[in-house]
PDB file of C-alpha atoms in Angstrom:
ATOM      1  CA  UNK A  29       0.135   0.035  -0.025  1.00  0.00           C
ATOM      2  CA  UNK A  30       2.800   2.371   0.989  1.00  0.00           C
ATOM      3  CA  UNK A  31       4.707   1.787  -2.269  1.00  0.00           C
ATOM      4  CA  UNK A  32       1.504   2.175  -4.418  1.00  0.00           C
ATOM      5  CA  UNK A  33       0.760   5.389  -2.770  1.00  0.00           C
ATOM      6  CA  UNK A  34       4.317   6.673  -3.208  1.00  0.00           C
ATOM      7  CA  UNK A  35       4.311   5.931  -6.951  1.00  0.00           C
ATOM      8  CA  UNK A  36       0.964   7.358  -7.298  1.00  0.00           C
ATOM      9  CA  UNK A  37       2.014  10.659  -5.744  1.00  0.00           C
ATOM     10  CA  UNK A  38       5.181  10.595  -7.862  1.00  0.00           C
ATOM     11  CA  UNK A  39       3.221  10.322 -10.968  1.00  0.00           C
ATOM     12  CA  UNK A  40       0.960  13.116  -9.852  1.00  0.00           C
ATOM     13  CA  UNK A  41       3.935  15.386  -9.294  1.00  0.00           C
ATOM     14  CA  UNK A  42       5.362  14.362 -12.720  1.00  0.00           C
ATOM     15  CA  UNK A  43       1.888  15.068 -14.288  1.00  0.00           C
ATOM     16  CA  UNK A  44       1.676  18.513 -12.768  1.00  0.00           C
ATOM     17  CA  UNK A  45       5.352  19.472 -13.505  1.00  0.00           C
ATOM     18  CA  UNK A  46       5.203  18.504 -17.041  1.00  0.00           C
ATOM     19  CA  UNK A  47       1.797  20.098 -17.760  1.00  0.00           C
ATOM     20  CA  UNK A  48       0.321  16.650 -18.570  1.00  0.00           C
ATOM     21  CA  UNK A  49      -2.803  17.444 -16.572  1.00  0.00           C
ATOM     22  CA  UNK A  50      -4.621  19.010 -19.720  1.00  0.00           C
ATOM     23  CA  UNK A  51      -3.539  15.940 -21.825  1.00  0.00           C
ATOM     24  CA  UNK A  52      -6.531  13.873 -20.669  1.00  0.00           C
ATOM     25  CA  UNK A  53      -9.825  15.479 -20.984  1.00  0.00           C
ATOM     26  CA  UNK A  54     -12.846  13.855 -19.382  1.00  0.00           C
ATOM     27  CA  UNK A  55     -13.336  11.591 -16.421  1.00  0.00           C
ATOM     28  CA  UNK A  56     -12.993   8.616 -15.597  1.00  0.00           C
ATOM     29  CA  UNK A  57     -11.390   7.800 -18.933  1.00  0.00           C
ATOM     30  CA  UNK A  58      -8.683   9.837 -20.703  1.00  0.00           C
ATOM     31  CA  UNK A  59     -10.171  11.472 -23.736  1.00  0.00           C
ATOM     32  CA  UNK A  60     -12.899   8.825 -23.685  1.00  0.00           C
ATOM     33  CA  UNK A  61     -10.270   6.090 -24.238  1.00  0.00           C
ATOM     34  CA  UNK A  62      -9.339   3.069 -21.968  1.00  0.00           C
ATOM     35  CA  UNK A  63      -5.762   3.430 -23.297  1.00  0.00           C
ATOM     36  CA  UNK A  64      -5.021   6.897 -24.709  1.00  0.00           C
ATOM     37  CA  UNK A  65      -3.480   7.428 -28.109  1.00  0.00           C
ATOM     38  CA  UNK A  66      -3.003  11.200 -27.502  1.00  0.00           C
ATOM     39  CA  UNK A  67       0.719  11.112 -26.933  1.00  0.00           C
ATOM     40  CA  UNK A  68       3.255  10.791 -24.083  1.00  0.00           C
ATOM     41  CA  UNK A  69       1.782  13.563 -21.792  1.00  0.00           C
ATOM     42  CA  UNK A  70      -1.593  11.812 -22.001  1.00  0.00           C
ATOM     43  CA  UNK A  71       0.037   8.533 -21.126  1.00  0.00           C
ATOM     44  CA  UNK A  72       1.656  10.113 -17.928  1.00  0.00           C
ATOM     45  CA  UNK A  73      -1.629  11.551 -16.906  1.00  0.00           C
ATOM     46  CA  UNK A  74      -3.492   8.306 -17.686  1.00  0.00           C
ATOM     47  CA  UNK A  75      -0.891   6.282 -15.815  1.00  0.00           C
ATOM     48  CA  UNK A  76      -1.440   8.579 -12.764  1.00  0.00           C
ATOM     49  CA  UNK A  77      -5.141   7.988 -12.862  1.00  0.00           C
ATOM     50  CA  UNK A  78      -4.921   4.167 -13.368  1.00  0.00           C
ATOM     51  CA  UNK A  79      -2.413   4.178 -10.303  1.00  0.00           C
ATOM     52  CA  UNK A  80      -4.972   6.312  -8.288  1.00  0.00           C
ATOM     53  CA  UNK A  81      -7.848   3.786  -9.206  1.00  0.00           C
ATOM     54  CA  UNK A  82      -5.548   1.016  -8.174  1.00  0.00           C
ATOM     55  CA  UNK A  83      -4.811   2.670  -4.853  1.00  0.00           C
ATOM     56  CA  UNK A  84      -8.582   3.109  -4.231  1.00  0.00           C
ATOM     57  CA  UNK A  85      -9.182  -0.615  -4.931  1.00  0.00           C
ATOM     58  CA  UNK A  86      -6.338  -1.518  -2.443  1.00  0.00           C
ATOM     59  CA  UNK A  87      -7.623   0.839   0.093  1.00  0.00           C
ATOM     60  CA  UNK A  88     -11.134  -0.749  -0.081  1.00  0.00           C
ATOM     61  CA  UNK A  89      -9.657  -4.102   0.605  1.00  0.00           C
ATOM     62  CA  UNK A  90      -7.356  -2.828   3.357  1.00  0.00           C
ATOM     63  CA  UNK A  91     -10.171  -0.969   5.074  1.00  0.00           C
ATOM     64  CA  UNK A  92     -12.603  -3.876   4.784  1.00  0.00           C
ATOM     65  CA  UNK A  93     -10.016  -6.265   6.306  1.00  0.00           C
ATOM     66  CA  UNK A  94      -8.868  -3.974   9.237  1.00  0.00           C
ATOM     67  CA  UNK A  95     -10.559  -3.321  12.567  1.00  0.00           C
ATOM     68  CA  UNK A  96      -8.703   0.028  12.844  1.00  0.00           C
ATOM     69  CA  UNK A  97      -9.821   3.400  11.875  1.00  0.00           C
ATOM     70  CA  UNK A  98      -6.630   4.349   9.941  1.00  0.00           C
ATOM     71  CA  UNK A  99      -7.399   2.375   6.738  1.00  0.00           C
ATOM     72  CA  UNK A 100     -10.915   3.740   6.726  1.00  0.00           C
ATOM     73  CA  UNK A 101      -9.510   7.313   6.962  1.00  0.00           C
ATOM     74  CA  UNK A 102      -7.056   6.566   4.125  1.00  0.00           C
ATOM     75  CA  UNK A 103     -10.188   5.444   2.050  1.00  0.00           C
ATOM     76  CA  UNK A 104     -12.018   8.744   2.761  1.00  0.00           C
ATOM     77  CA  UNK A 105      -8.946  10.680   1.803  1.00  0.00           C
ATOM     78  CA  UNK A 106      -8.551   8.762  -1.401  1.00  0.00           C
ATOM     79  CA  UNK A 107     -12.314   9.223  -2.220  1.00  0.00           C
ATOM     80  CA  UNK A 108     -11.937  13.051  -1.549  1.00  0.00           C
ATOM     81  CA  UNK A 109      -8.847  13.205  -3.749  1.00  0.00           C
ATOM     82  CA  UNK A 110     -10.637  11.444  -6.730  1.00  0.00           C
ATOM     83  CA  UNK A 111     -13.512  13.898  -6.285  1.00  0.00           C
ATOM     84  CA  UNK A 112     -11.202  16.938  -6.388  1.00  0.00           C
ATOM     85  CA  UNK A 113      -9.217  15.482  -9.221  1.00  0.00           C
ATOM     86  CA  UNK A 114     -12.319  14.771 -11.367  1.00  0.00           C
ATOM     87  CA  UNK A 115     -13.774  18.206 -10.599  1.00  0.00           C
ATOM     88  CA  UNK A 116     -10.496  19.721 -11.439  1.00  0.00           C
ATOM     89  CA  UNK A 117     -10.396  17.943 -14.890  1.00  0.00           C
ATOM     90  CA  UNK A 118     -14.074  18.485 -15.660  1.00  0.00           C
ATOM     91  CA  UNK A 119     -13.875  22.339 -14.840  1.00  0.00           C
ATOM     92  CA  UNK A 120     -10.832  23.171 -17.008  1.00  0.00           C
ATOM     93  CA  UNK A 121      -8.019  22.748 -14.329  1.00  0.00           C
ATOM     94  CA  UNK A 122      -8.858  25.987 -12.166  1.00  0.00           C
ATOM     95  CA  UNK A 123      -5.805  26.910 -10.000  1.00  0.00           C
ATOM     96  CA  UNK A 124      -7.800  26.607  -6.664  1.00  0.00           C
ATOM     97  CA  UNK A 125      -8.629  23.064  -7.461  1.00  0.00           C
ATOM     98  CA  UNK A 126      -5.081  22.266  -8.608  1.00  0.00           C
ATOM     99  CA  UNK A 127      -3.909  23.604  -5.286  1.00  0.00           C
ATOM    100  CA  UNK A 128      -6.565  21.575  -3.431  1.00  0.00           C
ATOM    101  CA  UNK A 129      -5.449  18.402  -5.380  1.00  0.00           C
ATOM    102  CA  UNK A 130      -1.912  18.786  -4.285  1.00  0.00           C
ATOM    103  CA  UNK A 131      -3.000  19.472  -0.646  1.00  0.00           C
ATOM    104  CA  UNK A 132      -5.253  16.526  -0.519  1.00  0.00           C
ATOM    105  CA  UNK A 133      -2.539  14.458  -2.153  1.00  0.00           C
ATOM    106  CA  UNK A 134      -0.188  15.205   0.639  1.00  0.00           C
ATOM    107  CA  UNK A 135      -2.953  14.284   3.134  1.00  0.00           C
ATOM    108  CA  UNK A 136      -3.452  10.998   1.305  1.00  0.00           C
ATOM    109  CA  UNK A 137       0.224  10.310   1.494  1.00  0.00           C
ATOM    110  CA  UNK A 138       0.394  11.216   5.240  1.00  0.00           C
ATOM    111  CA  UNK A 139      -2.681   9.241   6.088  1.00  0.00           C
ATOM    112  CA  UNK A 140      -1.357   6.092   4.276  1.00  0.00           C
ATOM    113  CA  UNK A 141       2.098   6.417   6.207  1.00  0.00           C
ATOM    114  CA  UNK A 142       0.401   6.943   9.535  1.00  0.00           C
ATOM    115  CA  UNK A 143      -2.136   4.139   9.105  1.00  0.00           C
ATOM    116  CA  UNK A 144       0.570   1.628   7.920  1.00  0.00           C
ATOM    117  CA  UNK A 145       2.849   2.675  10.764  1.00  0.00           C
ATOM    118  CA  UNK A 146       0.041   2.161  13.263  1.00  0.00           C
ATOM    119  CA  UNK A 147      -0.900  -1.295  11.765  1.00  0.00           C
ATOM    120  CA  UNK A 148       2.788  -2.381  11.876  1.00  0.00           C
ATOM    121  CA  UNK A 149       3.161  -1.226  15.567  1.00  0.00           C
ATOM    122  CA  UNK A 150       0.010  -3.157  16.651  1.00  0.00           C
ATOM    123  CA  UNK A 151       0.715  -6.328  14.605  1.00  0.00           C
ATOM    124  CA  UNK A 152       0.831  -9.587  16.585  1.00  0.00           C
ATOM    125  CA  UNK A 153       4.359 -10.911  17.162  1.00  0.00           C
ATOM    126  CA  UNK A 154       5.786 -13.205  14.604  1.00  0.00           C
ATOM    127  CA  UNK A 155       5.818 -16.907  15.444  1.00  0.00           C
ATOM    128  CA  UNK A 156       8.982 -18.197  16.902  1.00  0.00           C
ATOM    129  CA  UNK A 157      10.575 -19.387  20.127  1.00  0.00           C
ATOM    130  CA  UNK A 158       9.406 -17.530  23.359  1.00  0.00           C
ATOM    131  CA  UNK A 159      11.929 -14.885  24.269  1.00  0.00           C
ATOM    132  CA  UNK A 160      12.577 -16.766  27.571  1.00  0.00           C
ATOM    133  CA  UNK A 161      13.500 -20.113  25.741  1.00  0.00           C
ATOM    134  CA  UNK A 162      16.941 -20.862  25.083  1.00  0.00           C
ATOM    135  CA  UNK A 163      17.865 -21.511  21.583  1.00  0.00           C
ATOM    136  CA  UNK A 164      18.923 -25.045  22.217  1.00  0.00           C
ATOM    137  CA  UNK A 165      15.581 -25.843  23.975  1.00  0.00           C
ATOM    138  CA  UNK A 166      13.686 -24.521  21.023  1.00  0.00           C
ATOM    139  CA  UNK A 167      15.671 -26.752  18.654  1.00  0.00           C
ATOM    140  CA  UNK A 168      15.173 -29.795  20.748  1.00  0.00           C
ATOM    141  CA  UNK A 169      18.762 -29.763  22.162  1.00  0.00           C
TER     142      UNK A 169
END
């Protein structure tokens, strides 16, 4: 989850910095196509969207399988980010929505890192010999 979120954020930054945001019109598809033929900038933008859709799916699975609030918060943040991103594209990329998309993207990244860290901290101990057992006793010696 953390790696997918990181790559999604990186492709978002690449999309913004190369001016690729305007290469894909419409939502949820890119120029009405499942795979764009509009050139390399559209491919970068479309890849960012596909990563975001994948991240949303992984977040749904994570939230459904967790009893903690963190993954659910991640899912809400991703849903908000998709809404902001779609609105931005459908309204001609206004600066205020571009800024909101960057801000919510940072919040998505932070929520993923915090939720993943919290899950790791509270994970049950890995199976193995009890800490008070001697190595030789655990090996039958």
